[in-house]
């Protein structure tokens, strides 16, 4: 013990001014460095998180628009299937038709499809004699090359399903041999006899895809590109890179092998923030790249500013150590305590400014900086919530166009067949469905109205798929008057039909149930369709807890809206077994319009 006192004897022998200086200086320097580090860390993380969120939101919008382009191409193929069936079957029934008349009718249908679906750049029809009818004369060149192509061989072996062919440059069935195109092919058969009639080829230019993220993307000096599972760039803002392998091996390895959504990666262009988003429809990933240095350039300025302020305060501390020791020591201790709380994550700290000297300026600057940091975080949270609400509102307002097109096609076909009563019922069901879907702008409607809308929707689908499934609705009378977000059940029913029952080889059953459990409403949509594989089911369940994964668009949109309206304790549960069917359960709070 005596030895320890002797070790600090030199300190006891110092003048009081030197003692104050020796103690006071560290109390100034250490908190300022902590403040500099904490502010740099907080601001950098906030900027990076904001950039990641913005890029993820932009990526979601980009993928939504790209999926819209692909959906329009599929809708165009379905429309052409019906229209060309009508043209070709009518010609067979009427007898001899000149080649010029046949050519005119077919090319008119192709041109009309391009007018309705502008995302499709060009279209062609190849008949059983390998004659090509193109929306553009250049599509009809290289007929022999097209007839012997692997593309046409694959279509000949198909069963009439839509087939996507990867992005490529071709010498046949294109308007521009130098322009990469994404191609949709479909085998057309006689609807009545099943006899093959020919093949449809629809082309989407790569520039149509890159224009989407060129218009939406807002990353500062950043870029977007789409890569497939082998590291090949299928779409990019850089035209020279399209259909080329990603040049940098480490970046290509990350894109192909890594399951990370975000990463900071050093490339030839420098340190980059990478954000990866899956695009299931293209079997690829959308990659956004942002220069990391540009994201954090402002944090360096703030750090330098804080250091300069620290140096000024250090000089004043040396000069006024003796005269202002008592006045300064207390605020320093106070400041260090606040900095400790900030480091622990408590940003609600304010220093009392009781003087106009250097310490008063420091305290005022600290309060201003913390206020700005909190304001920044509040703005970021508000912006994220606003974007989330906007996207959810967009999801809710987007009643898929292809449903309307297909329903109108059904009405047209029924009219042609003279089934007037079915036309009336289908038209009335479509009008009632959209009336409930619009709901005078209301976000929440009674369960009874939602069930009525679903019955209208199922009535239309039953006309289209009368040999595919039947349905049953069991709703207790005690829950009919409760309110739920509109379009809660319909997307789940649509998923059950298109992903479950349509893919089942035998006739299926769809069941919708609603019941009350204490202060909860339990909705169940059950089908005995094709079910979901274990791997995809795990991904869907993961997306229900993490909205950034975006697996199962309809299910995720319903789950997101429920959590936004009522809280994290409510939402969706999904259970499925491949080949046995699926069950989706929705938990909502019981509340009425009263």
XYZ file of C-alpha atoms in Angstrom:
594
model
C 0.000 0.000 0.000
C 2.843 2.393 0.918
C 4.569 1.555 -2.355
C 1.423 2.521 -4.336
C 1.292 5.942 -2.626
C 4.971 6.500 -3.375
C 4.317 5.627 -7.022
C 1.966 8.651 -7.298
C 4.144 10.922 -5.167
C 5.181 12.911 -8.231
C 1.542 13.830 -8.832
C 1.086 15.060 -5.277
C 4.109 17.330 -5.653
C 2.821 19.064 -8.799
C 1.414 22.559 -8.690
C -2.376 22.721 -8.500
C -2.496 24.395 -11.913
C -0.570 21.492 -13.415
C -2.765 18.991 -11.631
C -5.873 20.663 -13.026
C -4.314 20.773 -16.491
C -3.199 17.153 -16.296
C -6.648 16.006 -15.239
C -8.654 18.482 -17.299
C -6.992 17.865 -20.671
C -7.911 14.162 -20.849
C -11.466 15.023 -19.846
C -11.650 17.293 -22.906
C -9.826 15.110 -25.432
C -11.334 11.732 -24.603
C -15.018 12.782 -24.833
C -14.363 14.614 -28.104
C -12.789 11.555 -29.666
C -15.651 9.430 -28.392
C -18.100 11.971 -29.779
C -16.288 11.957 -33.112
C -16.312 8.171 -33.277
C -19.921 7.850 -32.135
C -21.202 10.505 -34.548
C -19.202 9.026 -37.418
C -20.452 5.531 -36.627
C -24.090 6.572 -36.162
C -24.192 8.795 -39.231
C -22.387 6.257 -41.420
C -24.718 3.448 -40.360
C -27.752 5.669 -40.872
C -26.634 6.681 -44.374
C -25.756 3.102 -45.370
C -29.045 1.749 -43.973
C -30.971 4.482 -45.771
C -29.165 3.711 -49.018
C -29.814 -0.013 -48.602
C -33.493 0.674 -47.903
C -33.825 3.061 -50.858
C -32.040 0.634 -53.173
C -34.172 -2.266 -51.894
C -37.342 -0.224 -52.413
C -36.177 0.780 -55.897
C -35.273 -2.850 -56.620
C -38.754 -3.948 -55.556
C -40.324 -1.355 -57.872
C -37.962 -2.370 -60.703
C -38.797 -6.056 -60.247
C -42.508 -5.220 -60.095
C -42.294 -3.360 -63.424
C -40.172 -6.118 -65.013
C -42.697 -8.707 -63.831
C -45.379 -6.483 -65.342
C -43.547 -6.549 -68.686
C -43.279 -10.353 -68.555
C -46.921 -10.664 -67.479
C -47.980 -8.475 -70.401
C -46.045 -10.750 -72.753
C -47.846 -13.789 -71.313
C -51.195 -12.001 -71.622
C -50.321 -11.122 -75.224
C -49.532 -14.795 -75.945
C -52.836 -15.886 -74.392
C -54.777 -13.297 -76.377
C -53.035 -14.296 -79.625
C -53.802 -17.951 -78.874
C -57.524 -17.204 -78.752
C -57.549 -14.762 -81.681
C -55.388 -16.904 -84.000
C -57.491 -19.930 -83.093
C -60.525 -18.011 -84.216
C -58.872 -16.873 -87.469
C -57.400 -20.260 -88.412
C -60.389 -22.385 -87.399
C -62.794 -20.056 -89.252
C -60.648 -20.390 -92.383
C -60.804 -24.177 -92.168
C -64.588 -24.120 -91.839
C -65.130 -21.583 -94.649
C -63.005 -23.471 -97.137
C -60.374 -22.148 -99.514
C -58.787 -18.851 -98.462
C -56.058 -17.115 -100.445
C -52.576 -16.924 -98.991
C -52.747 -13.114 -99.092
C -55.972 -13.086 -97.067
C -54.531 -15.513 -94.559
C -51.304 -13.509 -94.307
C -53.236 -10.263 -93.786
C -55.470 -11.673 -91.067
C -52.619 -13.242 -89.091
C -50.314 -10.218 -89.308
C -53.219 -7.946 -88.318
C -53.683 -10.006 -85.157
C -49.941 -9.763 -84.415
C -49.955 -6.000 -84.935
C -53.026 -5.595 -82.749
C -51.318 -7.536 -79.945
C -48.298 -5.218 -80.136
C -50.584 -2.181 -79.900
C -52.338 -3.553 -76.799
C -49.151 -4.806 -75.132
C -46.492 -2.231 -75.972
C -43.818 -3.985 -73.893
C -43.637 -6.667 -76.616
C -41.280 -5.374 -79.316
C -42.073 -7.887 -82.092
C -44.122 -11.017 -82.724
C -44.243 -13.848 -85.225
C -46.428 -16.866 -86.004
C -44.970 -20.038 -87.609
C -47.524 -22.439 -89.097
C -47.167 -26.197 -89.513
C -45.516 -25.723 -92.944
C -42.867 -23.461 -91.309
C -44.257 -20.364 -93.009
C -43.461 -17.279 -90.942
C -45.934 -14.432 -90.412
C -44.196 -11.501 -88.708
C -45.240 -8.205 -87.229
C -42.235 -6.868 -89.147
C -40.904 -8.104 -92.486
C -37.422 -8.636 -90.989
C -38.959 -11.280 -88.706
C -39.736 -13.406 -91.780
C -36.137 -13.665 -93.015
C -33.938 -16.705 -92.342
C -36.973 -19.011 -92.410
C -34.870 -22.159 -92.869
C -32.649 -21.214 -89.918
C -35.728 -20.633 -87.772
C -37.335 -23.932 -88.817
C -34.252 -25.947 -87.811
C -33.565 -23.986 -84.602
C -33.482 -25.552 -81.148
C -36.107 -23.005 -80.098
C -38.684 -24.352 -82.531
C -37.717 -27.957 -81.729
C -38.414 -27.300 -78.065
C -41.780 -25.681 -78.887
C -42.758 -28.687 -81.023
C -42.172 -30.926 -78.004
C -44.102 -28.677 -75.587
C -47.678 -29.145 -74.427
C -48.822 -25.588 -75.108
C -47.393 -23.990 -71.983
C -45.620 -20.628 -72.154
C -41.865 -21.169 -72.585
C -39.278 -18.468 -71.843
C -36.013 -18.522 -73.766
C -32.977 -16.763 -72.269
C -31.691 -13.358 -73.345
C -29.676 -13.757 -76.566
C -28.772 -12.308 -79.939
C -30.166 -14.280 -82.905
C -30.090 -14.199 -86.685
C -33.728 -15.289 -87.046
C -37.159 -14.227 -85.758
C -35.867 -10.786 -84.698
C -36.083 -7.259 -86.100
C -32.503 -6.349 -85.180
C -29.814 -9.043 -85.078
C -27.555 -6.872 -82.914
C -30.182 -6.254 -80.210
C -30.424 -8.854 -77.383
C -33.966 -10.097 -76.860
C -35.858 -12.124 -74.253
C -38.244 -14.480 -76.047
C -41.578 -16.069 -75.080
C -42.736 -19.020 -77.159
C -46.035 -20.885 -77.158
C -47.441 -23.778 -79.117
C -50.953 -23.132 -80.452
C -53.435 -25.948 -80.868
C -57.026 -26.038 -82.026
C -59.111 -25.396 -78.902
C -61.844 -27.746 -80.136
C -59.822 -30.645 -81.601
C -56.373 -30.294 -80.057
C -54.728 -30.358 -83.489
C -51.510 -28.275 -83.716
C -51.863 -24.968 -85.578
C -48.438 -23.378 -85.175
C -46.193 -21.459 -82.802
C -46.113 -17.906 -81.425
C -42.825 -16.073 -80.856
C -42.862 -12.829 -78.800
C -39.690 -10.756 -78.298
C -38.912 -8.295 -75.505
C -35.840 -6.128 -76.086
C -33.153 -5.932 -73.436
C -33.404 -2.149 -73.667
C -36.996 -2.375 -72.400
C -35.699 -3.988 -69.188
C -32.709 -1.679 -68.703
C -34.973 1.341 -69.261
C -36.908 0.348 -66.130
C -34.028 0.642 -63.690
C -32.574 3.564 -65.617
C -35.798 5.473 -64.915
C -36.364 4.257 -61.336
C -32.777 3.902 -60.041
C -31.591 6.839 -57.929
C -28.336 5.611 -56.384
C -25.733 8.390 -56.408
C -23.240 7.507 -59.160
C -24.359 3.884 -58.805
C -25.554 1.349 -61.329
C -27.858 -1.645 -61.784
C -27.535 -4.849 -63.771
C -29.270 -8.237 -63.941
C -27.164 -11.425 -63.833
C -28.237 -15.038 -64.279
C -27.225 -18.005 -62.137
C -23.973 -18.485 -64.071
C -22.696 -14.944 -63.574
C -23.675 -13.763 -67.068
C -25.064 -10.232 -67.397
C -28.433 -10.413 -69.166
C -29.347 -6.724 -68.798
C -27.285 -3.672 -67.888
C -27.070 0.088 -68.215
C -23.719 -0.595 -69.902
C -24.637 -1.989 -73.332
C -21.174 -3.468 -73.906
C -21.530 -5.695 -70.832
C -24.800 -7.361 -71.915
C -24.487 -11.150 -72.471
C -20.936 -11.050 -71.067
C -19.625 -12.745 -67.946
C -19.027 -10.485 -64.946
C -15.387 -9.566 -65.477
C -14.203 -9.470 -61.875
C -13.952 -13.051 -60.488
C -14.630 -12.110 -56.852
C -17.728 -10.110 -57.787
C -18.953 -12.913 -60.051
C -18.418 -15.413 -57.234
C -20.438 -13.252 -54.830
C -23.310 -12.857 -57.294
C -23.449 -16.587 -58.128
C -22.667 -18.264 -54.803
C -23.419 -15.860 -51.947
C -26.829 -15.791 -50.294
C -26.165 -12.382 -48.716
C -28.562 -9.579 -49.640
C -26.029 -6.792 -49.011
C -22.245 -6.597 -48.846
C -19.384 -4.104 -49.006
C -17.080 -5.302 -51.758
C -13.817 -3.940 -53.161
C -13.846 -3.857 -56.979
C -11.705 -2.293 -59.669
C -13.821 0.861 -59.320
C -13.128 0.961 -55.579
C -15.099 0.050 -52.486
C -18.744 -0.573 -53.418
C -21.965 -1.239 -51.511
C -23.672 -4.184 -53.237
C -27.366 -5.021 -52.889
C -28.747 -8.217 -54.421
C -32.442 -8.930 -55.047
C -33.757 -12.162 -56.584
C -35.887 -12.051 -59.748
C -37.566 -15.490 -59.866
C -39.302 -14.770 -63.178
C -35.902 -14.352 -64.907
C -34.009 -16.924 -62.796
C -31.513 -14.196 -61.970
C -30.660 -11.437 -59.548
C -30.881 -7.645 -59.740
C -27.578 -6.182 -58.510
C -27.273 -2.535 -57.464
C -23.838 -0.994 -56.886
C -23.153 2.259 -55.018
C -19.695 3.800 -54.330
C -19.138 3.455 -50.585
C -16.883 6.515 -50.434
C -19.631 8.779 -51.806
C -22.089 7.476 -49.224
C -19.791 8.308 -46.311
C -18.077 11.447 -47.597
C -20.152 13.735 -45.368
C -19.282 11.750 -42.237
C -15.589 12.491 -42.753
C -16.322 16.204 -42.873
C -18.279 15.993 -39.636
C -15.442 14.064 -37.981
C -12.858 16.630 -39.084
C -15.113 19.426 -37.857
C -15.437 17.778 -34.452
C -11.674 17.258 -34.254
C -11.062 20.919 -35.096
C -13.518 21.968 -32.424
C -11.683 19.679 -30.019
C -8.335 21.277 -30.813
C -9.714 24.758 -30.234
C -11.207 23.692 -26.938
C -7.917 22.037 -25.980
C -6.033 25.333 -26.468
C -8.547 27.226 -24.384
C -8.356 24.525 -21.734
C -4.585 24.987 -21.397
C -4.916 28.765 -21.126
C -7.803 28.848 -18.649
C -7.074 25.711 -16.615
C -6.303 27.585 -13.358
C -9.040 30.260 -13.616
C -11.874 28.113 -14.918
C -10.994 24.697 -13.469
C -14.086 24.405 -11.288
C -16.388 25.774 -13.992
C -14.968 23.535 -16.686
C -14.394 20.302 -14.763
C -18.046 19.841 -13.895
C -19.365 20.263 -17.473
C -16.719 17.833 -18.726
C -17.834 15.168 -16.304
C -21.401 15.895 -17.303
C -20.492 15.620 -20.974
C -18.690 12.303 -20.508
C -21.730 10.877 -18.744
C -23.953 11.905 -21.633
C -21.514 10.453 -24.124
C -21.596 7.158 -22.244
C -25.374 7.062 -22.531
C -25.155 7.873 -26.244
C -22.673 5.072 -26.755
C -25.156 2.759 -25.044
C -27.771 3.828 -27.601
C -29.715 6.473 -25.693
C -29.851 9.466 -28.039
C -32.274 11.520 -25.907
C -29.459 13.559 -24.370
C -29.331 17.322 -23.937
C -26.620 19.346 -22.196
C -27.611 22.374 -20.183
C -25.955 25.513 -21.599
C -25.247 27.777 -18.627
C -22.471 29.932 -20.085
C -21.303 31.502 -23.319
C -17.684 30.337 -23.151
C -16.040 27.479 -25.016
C -17.772 24.823 -22.921
C -21.077 26.552 -23.542
C -20.387 26.498 -27.289
C -19.376 22.856 -27.072
C -22.559 21.963 -25.193
C -24.664 23.942 -27.661
C -22.915 22.280 -30.606
C -23.430 18.882 -29.004
C -27.152 19.548 -28.521
C -27.486 20.803 -32.094
C -25.652 17.803 -33.498
C -27.697 15.314 -31.443
C -30.857 17.120 -32.498
C -29.848 16.805 -36.128
C -28.958 13.128 -35.700
C -32.327 12.419 -34.073
C -34.085 14.460 -36.754
C -32.242 12.492 -39.414
C -33.254 9.181 -37.840
C -36.870 10.357 -37.496
C -36.886 11.460 -41.147
C -35.422 8.132 -42.220
C -38.056 6.196 -40.255
C -40.838 8.443 -41.567
C -39.585 8.091 -45.127
C -39.355 4.316 -44.815
C -42.864 4.087 -43.387
C -44.191 6.424 -46.081
C -42.618 4.336 -48.812
C -43.932 1.180 -47.188
C -47.431 2.606 -46.979
C -47.170 3.775 -50.594
C -46.071 0.369 -51.795
C -48.807 -1.351 -49.819
C -51.365 1.118 -51.191
C -50.004 0.392 -54.664
C -50.304 -3.341 -54.041
C -53.864 -2.880 -52.813
C -54.853 -0.654 -55.767
C -53.260 -2.930 -58.377
C -55.984 -5.280 -59.520
C -54.062 -7.298 -62.047
C -54.817 -6.283 -65.650
C -54.511 -9.807 -66.991
C -57.481 -10.889 -64.831
C -59.596 -8.204 -66.535
C -58.277 -9.196 -69.983
C -58.922 -12.882 -69.383
C -62.425 -12.179 -68.049
C -63.244 -10.012 -71.070
C -61.937 -12.803 -73.320
C -64.244 -15.243 -71.499
C -67.208 -12.875 -71.995
C -66.327 -12.505 -75.674
C -66.053 -16.279 -76.140
C -69.353 -16.906 -74.343
C -70.990 -14.270 -76.545
C -69.632 -15.933 -79.683
C -71.036 -19.240 -78.417
C -74.446 -17.632 -77.855
C -74.437 -18.314 -74.102
C -76.272 -15.076 -73.280
C -77.163 -16.043 -69.722
C -73.520 -16.877 -68.900
C -72.450 -13.549 -70.436
C -74.891 -11.727 -68.169
C -73.765 -13.610 -65.044
C -70.068 -13.124 -65.832
C -70.503 -9.394 -66.555
C -72.506 -8.891 -63.361
C -69.909 -10.812 -61.298
C -67.077 -8.741 -62.807
C -68.890 -5.469 -62.031
C -69.661 -6.562 -58.448
C -66.058 -7.673 -57.943
C -64.655 -4.286 -58.986
C -67.325 -2.426 -57.002
C -66.203 -4.125 -53.784
C -62.520 -3.831 -54.738
C -62.851 -0.066 -55.144
C -65.109 0.336 -52.052
C -65.351 4.121 -52.509
C -61.690 4.477 -51.549
C -62.093 2.726 -48.150
C -59.187 0.605 -46.931
C -61.298 -1.667 -44.708
C -64.649 -3.276 -45.476
C -67.020 -5.735 -43.830
C -66.149 -9.417 -44.077
C -69.560 -9.999 -45.669
C -68.621 -7.664 -48.549
C -65.199 -9.307 -48.919
C -66.839 -12.763 -49.087
C -69.313 -11.462 -51.695
C -66.374 -10.143 -53.766
C -64.588 -13.505 -53.482
C -67.749 -15.327 -54.599
C -67.942 -13.022 -57.655
C -64.294 -13.762 -58.386
C -64.809 -17.524 -57.976
C -67.913 -17.401 -60.161
C -65.804 -15.971 -62.977
C -62.989 -18.474 -62.400
C -65.459 -21.384 -62.305
C -66.613 -20.477 -65.804
C -62.977 -20.573 -66.977
C -61.960 -23.649 -64.958
C -65.183 -25.580 -64.513
C -63.302 -28.852 -64.947
C -60.501 -27.907 -62.539
C -62.056 -27.271 -59.119
C -65.104 -26.658 -57.001
C -65.329 -24.405 -53.943
C -67.074 -24.181 -50.584
C -67.446 -21.155 -48.265
C -68.203 -21.588 -44.557
C -68.529 -18.309 -42.647
C -70.085 -17.998 -39.208
C -72.833 -15.353 -38.885
C -71.070 -13.848 -35.848
C -68.168 -12.605 -37.994
C -69.980 -11.297 -41.072
C -70.164 -7.761 -39.674
C -66.492 -7.501 -38.645
C -64.178 -5.264 -40.700
C -61.019 -6.449 -42.440
C -58.618 -4.873 -44.967
C -60.139 -5.231 -48.402
C -58.566 -7.697 -50.862
C -57.388 -9.901 -47.974
C -58.945 -13.193 -49.107
C -58.963 -12.774 -52.915
C -55.134 -12.866 -53.398
C -54.998 -16.050 -51.287
C -57.764 -17.637 -53.356
C -55.972 -16.605 -56.552
C -52.737 -18.234 -55.317
C -54.627 -21.422 -54.428
C -56.135 -21.613 -57.937
C -53.118 -20.693 -60.042
C -50.368 -22.374 -57.986
C -52.265 -25.261 -56.465
C -55.443 -26.420 -58.180
C -54.426 -25.673 -61.805
C -51.290 -27.772 -61.368
C -53.202 -30.726 -59.898
C -53.843 -33.553 -62.405
C -57.284 -34.327 -60.940
C -60.340 -32.316 -59.898
C -59.691 -30.160 -56.829
C -61.558 -28.602 -53.919
C -61.151 -25.080 -52.493
C -62.531 -24.261 -49.030
C -62.837 -20.831 -47.404
C -63.702 -20.610 -43.710
C -64.080 -17.784 -41.183
C -64.678 -18.048 -37.442
C -64.243 -16.063 -34.261
C -61.910 -17.044 -31.433
C -62.355 -14.648 -28.473
C -61.158 -11.262 -29.799
C -59.685 -12.679 -33.003
C -61.079 -13.511 -36.438
C -59.520 -16.576 -38.058
C -59.726 -16.848 -41.863
C -58.667 -20.077 -43.578
C -58.107 -20.750 -47.308
C -57.536 -24.460 -47.926
C -56.935 -26.345 -51.188
C -56.013 -29.927 -52.039
C -53.899 -28.911 -55.035
C -50.264 -29.503 -55.993
C -48.912 -28.088 -52.716
C -45.544 -26.400 -52.167
C -42.100 -27.950 -52.023
C -40.351 -27.914 -48.665
C -37.591 -25.585 -49.892
C -39.994 -22.993 -51.321
C -42.233 -23.248 -48.250
C -39.272 -22.328 -46.045
C -38.522 -19.336 -48.282
C -42.151 -18.169 -48.163
C -42.252 -18.467 -44.379
C -39.017 -16.508 -44.200
C -40.482 -13.746 -46.376
C -43.462 -13.414 -44.026
C -41.021 -12.407 -41.274
C -38.654 -10.436 -43.532
C -40.397 -8.348 -46.222
C -37.133 -7.727 -48.098
C -37.025 -11.343 -49.346
C -40.117 -10.903 -51.583
C -41.176 -14.562 -52.080
C -44.848 -15.006 -52.931
C -46.026 -11.529 -53.952
C -49.726 -11.941 -53.121
C -49.166 -13.621 -49.738
C -46.494 -11.090 -48.742
C -48.678 -8.103 -49.682
C -51.593 -9.379 -47.556
C -49.272 -10.138 -44.627
C -47.583 -6.706 -44.863
C -50.906 -4.833 -44.891
C -52.252 -6.752 -41.888
C -49.113 -6.055 -39.843
C -49.157 -2.398 -40.869
C -52.798 -1.968 -39.826
C -52.934 -4.070 -36.662
C -49.382 -4.838 -35.458
C -46.807 -7.619 -35.578
C -48.930 -10.046 -33.510
C -51.308 -10.510 -36.459
C -50.658 -11.810 -39.956
C -50.470 -15.001 -42.027
C -49.498 -18.588 -41.318
C -48.943 -21.054 -44.158
C -48.661 -24.810 -44.119
C -48.299 -27.057 -47.157
C -47.178 -30.463 -48.311
C -46.111 -31.188 -51.853
C -48.827 -33.144 -53.641
C -51.297 -32.812 -50.733
C -52.374 -29.175 -50.836
C -51.917 -25.971 -48.836
C -53.573 -24.156 -45.907
C -53.218 -20.389 -45.370
C -54.478 -19.024 -42.036
C -55.073 -15.312 -41.415
C -55.317 -13.910 -37.886
C -57.049 -10.521 -37.459
C -58.441 -8.577 -34.499
C -62.200 -8.738 -34.141
C -63.611 -5.269 -34.793
C -66.794 -3.964 -36.341
C -67.705 -0.836 -38.291
C -69.697 0.335 -35.261
